[in-house]
PDB file of C-alpha atoms in Angstrom:
ATOM      1  CA  MET A   1     -31.993  58.863-152.608  1.00 64.00           C
ATOM      2  CA  ALA A   2     -33.940  61.509-154.429  1.00 71.00           C
ATOM      3  CA  LEU A   3     -34.972  59.628-157.544  1.00 84.00           C
ATOM      4  CA  HIS A   4     -38.087  60.413-159.118  1.00 81.00           C
ATOM      5  CA  LEU A   5     -40.234  57.577-160.595  1.00 88.00           C
ATOM      6  CA  HIS A   6     -40.276  59.985-164.114  1.00 87.00           C
ATOM      7  CA  GLN A   7     -42.527  57.615-166.633  1.00 94.00           C
ATOM      8  CA  LEU A   8     -43.735  54.036-166.983  1.00 95.00           C
ATOM      9  CA  SER A   9     -42.849  52.704-170.337  1.00 96.00           C
ATOM     10  CA  VAL A  10     -45.525  50.441-171.871  1.00 96.00           C
ATOM     11  CA  ASP A  11     -44.668  48.456-175.290  1.00 95.00           C
ATOM     12  CA  ALA A  12     -47.215  48.457-177.870  1.00 96.00           C
ATOM     13  CA  HIS A  13     -47.768  47.362-181.447  1.00 95.00           C
ATOM     14  CA  ASP A  14     -49.588  50.852-182.149  1.00 96.00           C
ATOM     15  CA  HIS A  15     -47.864  52.995-179.871  1.00 97.00           C
ATOM     16  CA  THR A  16     -49.870  56.080-180.871  1.00 98.00           C
ATOM     17  CA  ALA A  17     -53.372  54.328-180.627  1.00 98.00           C
ATOM     18  CA  LEU A  18     -52.734  52.845-177.025  1.00 98.00           C
ATOM     19  CA  ALA A  19     -51.143  56.085-175.960  1.00 98.00           C
ATOM     20  CA  ARG A  20     -54.204  58.051-176.922  1.00 98.00           C
ATOM     21  CA  TRP A  21     -56.407  55.390-175.444  1.00 98.00           C
ATOM     22  CA  TRP A  22     -54.967  55.987-172.123  1.00 98.00           C
ATOM     23  CA  ALA A  23     -54.771  59.786-172.276  1.00 98.00           C
ATOM     24  CA  ASP A  24     -58.631  59.248-172.687  1.00 98.00           C
ATOM     25  CA  VAL A  25     -58.825  57.064-169.909  1.00 97.00           C
ATOM     26  CA  LEU A  26     -56.988  59.199-167.522  1.00 97.00           C
ATOM     27  CA  ASP A  27     -58.066  62.670-168.865  1.00 97.00           C
ATOM     28  CA  TRP A  28     -54.841  63.464-169.565  1.00 97.00           C
ATOM     29  CA  ARG A  29     -52.887  64.608-172.744  1.00 97.00           C
ATOM     30  CA  ILE A  30     -49.911  63.458-175.271  1.00 98.00           C
ATOM     31  CA  GLY A  31     -46.987  65.510-174.253  1.00 96.00           C
ATOM     32  CA  TYR A  32     -44.879  64.377-176.976  1.00 95.00           C
ATOM     33  CA  GLU A  33     -45.269  62.042-180.007  1.00 97.00           C
ATOM     34  CA  ASP A  34     -42.949  60.679-182.685  1.00 97.00           C
ATOM     35  CA  GLU A  35     -41.996  57.093-184.454  1.00 97.00           C
ATOM     36  CA  PHE A  36     -40.315  55.944-181.199  1.00 97.00           C
ATOM     37  CA  GLU A  37     -42.549  56.948-178.377  1.00 97.00           C
ATOM     38  CA  CYS A  38     -45.538  58.588-177.439  1.00 98.00           C
ATOM     39  CA  ASN A  39     -45.793  60.225-174.064  1.00 97.00           C
ATOM     40  CA  VAL A  40     -48.646  60.735-172.095  1.00 97.00           C
ATOM     41  CA  VAL A  41     -48.791  63.175-169.305  1.00 96.00           C
ATOM     42  CA  PRO A  42     -51.180  64.705-166.515  1.00 95.00           C
ATOM     43  CA  PRO A  43     -52.913  67.852-167.108  1.00 93.00           C
ATOM     44  CA  GLU A  44     -50.427  70.082-164.688  1.00 91.00           C
ATOM     45  CA  HIS A  45     -47.271  68.433-166.663  1.00 89.00           C
ATOM     46  CA  THR A  46     -45.188  71.360-167.952  1.00 84.00           C
ATOM     47  CA  GLU A  47     -41.870  71.296-170.158  1.00 83.00           C
ATOM     48  CA  ASP A  48     -40.409  73.997-167.898  1.00 83.00           C
ATOM     49  CA  PRO A  49     -37.455  73.022-166.137  1.00 84.00           C
ATOM     50  CA  VAL A  50     -37.743  72.501-161.944  1.00 82.00           C
ATOM     51  CA  ASP A  51     -35.186  74.186-160.055  1.00 83.00           C
ATOM     52  CA  ASP A  52     -35.260  72.033-156.966  1.00 82.00           C
ATOM     53  CA  ALA A  53     -35.360  68.415-156.613  1.00 81.00           C
ATOM     54  CA  ALA A  54     -38.012  68.558-153.437  1.00 80.00           C
ATOM     55  CA  THR A  55     -40.297  70.354-156.105  1.00 79.00           C
ATOM     56  CA  ARG A  56     -39.512  67.843-158.835  1.00 79.00           C
ATOM     57  CA  LEU A  57     -40.048  64.901-156.364  1.00 78.00           C
ATOM     58  CA  THR A  58     -43.789  66.010-156.109  1.00 79.00           C
ATOM     59  CA  GLY A  59     -44.705  65.648-159.823  1.00 81.00           C
ATOM     60  CA  ARG A  60     -46.583  62.880-161.041  1.00 87.00           C
ATOM     61  CA  THR A  61     -45.311  59.884-163.019  1.00 91.00           C
ATOM     62  CA  SER A  62     -46.137  60.068-166.667  1.00 95.00           C
ATOM     63  CA  LEU A  63     -46.790  56.966-169.442  1.00 97.00           C
ATOM     64  CA  VAL A  64     -44.424  56.382-172.598  1.00 97.00           C
ATOM     65  CA  PHE A  65     -45.652  53.871-175.057  1.00 97.00           C
ATOM     66  CA  ALA A  66     -43.071  52.453-177.397  1.00 97.00           C
ATOM     67  CA  PRO A  67     -43.381  50.644-180.731  1.00 97.00           C
ATOM     68  CA  VAL A  68     -42.374  46.852-180.829  1.00 95.00           C
ATOM     69  CA  PRO A  69     -43.091  44.550-183.634  1.00 93.00           C
ATOM     70  CA  GLU A  70     -44.336  42.002-181.482  1.00 89.00           C
ATOM     71  CA  GLY A  71     -47.577  41.471-179.926  1.00 84.00           C
ATOM     72  CA  LYS A  72     -48.191  40.796-176.332  1.00 85.00           C
ATOM     73  CA  THR A  73     -47.953  37.212-175.118  1.00 86.00           C
ATOM     74  CA  ILE A  74     -47.988  36.692-171.740  1.00 86.00           C
ATOM     75  CA  LYS A  75     -49.536  38.134-168.330  1.00 85.00           C
ATOM     76  CA  ASN A  76     -47.538  41.441-167.475  1.00 86.00           C
ATOM     77  CA  ARG A  77     -45.354  41.443-164.740  1.00 87.00           C
ATOM     78  CA  LEU A  78     -45.876  45.296-164.125  1.00 91.00           C
ATOM     79  CA  HIS A  79     -49.228  46.537-164.135  1.00 93.00           C
ATOM     80  CA  ILE A  80     -51.497  50.130-163.686  1.00 95.00           C
ATOM     81  CA  ASP A  81     -53.815  50.153-160.971  1.00 96.00           C
ATOM     82  CA  LEU A  82     -56.893  52.672-161.350  1.00 97.00           C
ATOM     83  CA  ALA A  83     -58.844  53.453-158.212  1.00 96.00           C
ATOM     84  CA  PRO A  84     -61.909  55.792-158.215  1.00 96.00           C
ATOM     85  CA  HIS A  85     -62.788  58.367-155.642  1.00 96.00           C
ATOM     86  CA  ILE A  86     -65.360  57.256-153.043  1.00 96.00           C
ATOM     87  CA  ASP A  87     -67.484  59.896-154.461  1.00 96.00           C
ATOM     88  CA  ARG A  88     -67.641  57.819-157.726  1.00 95.00           C
ATOM     89  CA  ASP A  89     -69.803  55.010-158.681  1.00 96.00           C
ATOM     90  CA  ARG A  90     -66.884  52.109-159.258  1.00 96.00           C
ATOM     91  CA  ASP A  91     -69.227  49.854-161.612  1.00 96.00           C
ATOM     92  CA  ALA A  92     -70.166  52.897-163.562  1.00 97.00           C
ATOM     93  CA  GLU A  93     -66.246  53.694-164.067  1.00 97.00           C
ATOM     94  CA  ILE A  94     -65.825  50.094-164.999  1.00 97.00           C
ATOM     95  CA  GLU A  95     -68.360  49.962-167.663  1.00 98.00           C
ATOM     96  CA  ALA A  96     -67.014  53.247-169.257  1.00 97.00           C
ATOM     97  CA  LEU A  97     -63.723  51.506-169.594  1.00 98.00           C
ATOM     98  CA  LEU A  98     -65.436  48.518-171.246  1.00 98.00           C
ATOM     99  CA  ALA A  99     -67.398  50.846-173.560  1.00 98.00           C
ATOM    100  CA  LYS A 100     -63.994  52.620-174.526  1.00 97.00           C
ATOM    101  CA  GLY A 101     -62.751  49.206-175.344  1.00 98.00           C
ATOM    102  CA  ALA A 102     -61.055  47.624-172.255  1.00 98.00           C
ATOM    103  CA  THR A 103     -61.979  43.558-171.715  1.00 98.00           C
ATOM    104  CA  ARG A 104     -62.212  41.744-168.694  1.00 97.00           C
ATOM    105  CA  VAL A 105     -59.499  39.380-168.015  1.00 96.00           C
ATOM    106  CA  ASP A 106     -59.161  36.233-165.608  1.00 94.00           C
ATOM    107  CA  VAL A 107     -55.544  36.224-164.171  1.00 93.00           C
ATOM    108  CA  GLY A 108     -56.454  33.601-161.592  1.00 92.00           C
ATOM    109  CA  GLN A 109     -58.008  36.234-159.044  1.00 94.00           C
ATOM    110  CA  THR A 110     -60.845  34.652-156.730  1.00 94.00           C
ATOM    111  CA  PRO A 111     -64.165  35.847-156.822  1.00 91.00           C
ATOM    112  CA  ASP A 112     -63.908  37.549-153.440  1.00 93.00           C
ATOM    113  CA  VAL A 113     -61.298  39.837-154.399  1.00 95.00           C
ATOM    114  CA  THR A 114     -61.916  43.873-154.079  1.00 94.00           C
ATOM    115  CA  TRP A 115     -60.606  44.589-157.716  1.00 96.00           C
ATOM    116  CA  THR A 116     -61.664  43.775-161.220  1.00 97.00           C
ATOM    117  CA  VAL A 117     -58.730  42.760-163.740  1.00 97.00           C
ATOM    118  CA  LEU A 118     -59.157  44.353-167.149  1.00 97.00           C
ATOM    119  CA  ALA A 119     -56.995  44.707-170.411  1.00 97.00           C
ATOM    120  CA  ASP A 120     -56.399  47.599-172.543  1.00 97.00           C
ATOM    121  CA  PRO A 121     -56.964  47.483-176.277  1.00 97.00           C
ATOM    122  CA  GLU A 122     -53.565  45.428-176.785  1.00 96.00           C
ATOM    123  CA  GLY A 123     -54.024  43.183-173.988  1.00 95.00           C
ATOM    124  CA  ASN A 124     -52.086  44.864-171.246  1.00 95.00           C
ATOM    125  CA  GLU A 125     -53.589  44.149-168.064  1.00 96.00           C
ATOM    126  CA  PHE A 126     -54.584  46.881-165.434  1.00 96.00           C
ATOM    127  CA  CYS A 127     -56.764  46.653-162.322  1.00 97.00           C
ATOM    128  CA  VAL A 128     -59.664  49.100-161.097  1.00 97.00           C
ATOM    129  CA  LEU A 129     -59.209  48.850-157.070  1.00 97.00           C
ATOM    130  CA  SER A 130     -61.987  50.017-154.870  1.00 95.00           C
ATOM    131  CA  SER A 131     -62.957  53.354-154.519  1.00 94.00           C
ATOM    132  CA  ARG A 132     -60.444  55.174-152.157  1.00 93.00           C
ATOM    133  CA  ASP A 133     -60.190  58.944-150.603  1.00 91.00           C
ATOM    134  CA  ARG A 134     -56.946  59.429-150.938  1.00 86.00           C
TER     135      ARG A 134
END
C-alpha cells in the first residue's frame, strides 16, 4: 500500500490555543486555521501539489486540532512521543516544556523507564523519550 500518514488529529477545547502551543514546542507553524480546525505543519511544508507518490510518502505528518465541547476525561489511547537529539540536554528540553505549560503526569510508569510522561495544557499525554541520533 502507498498510504501516507497525512496528519494526526487532536480534539481540543480551545483548538487554536493548543495548536499554537504545539507549533511553538515543535518549532513548526500554523498552516491553516478556521473555526473548525487548526493545522500545525513542519517548516518545510508546502501547499504545492506533489507529482509522484514516492515523493509524497517522504513528507512529514502534520497535526490538526479540532474543537470539541467536552474536556479530556481519560488517558489518551494514542499519544505523541518526542525525542531530543543526542547532542541536546534531554532534561533541559523537559524543563523548557514545563516552562511552556506542560505538566508531569503519572500514567503508571515505573521509576526505571527511559521516558518522561508529560501533558500539554489541555491534559493530553505525551512522552519525551531518551535522546536519539535518528
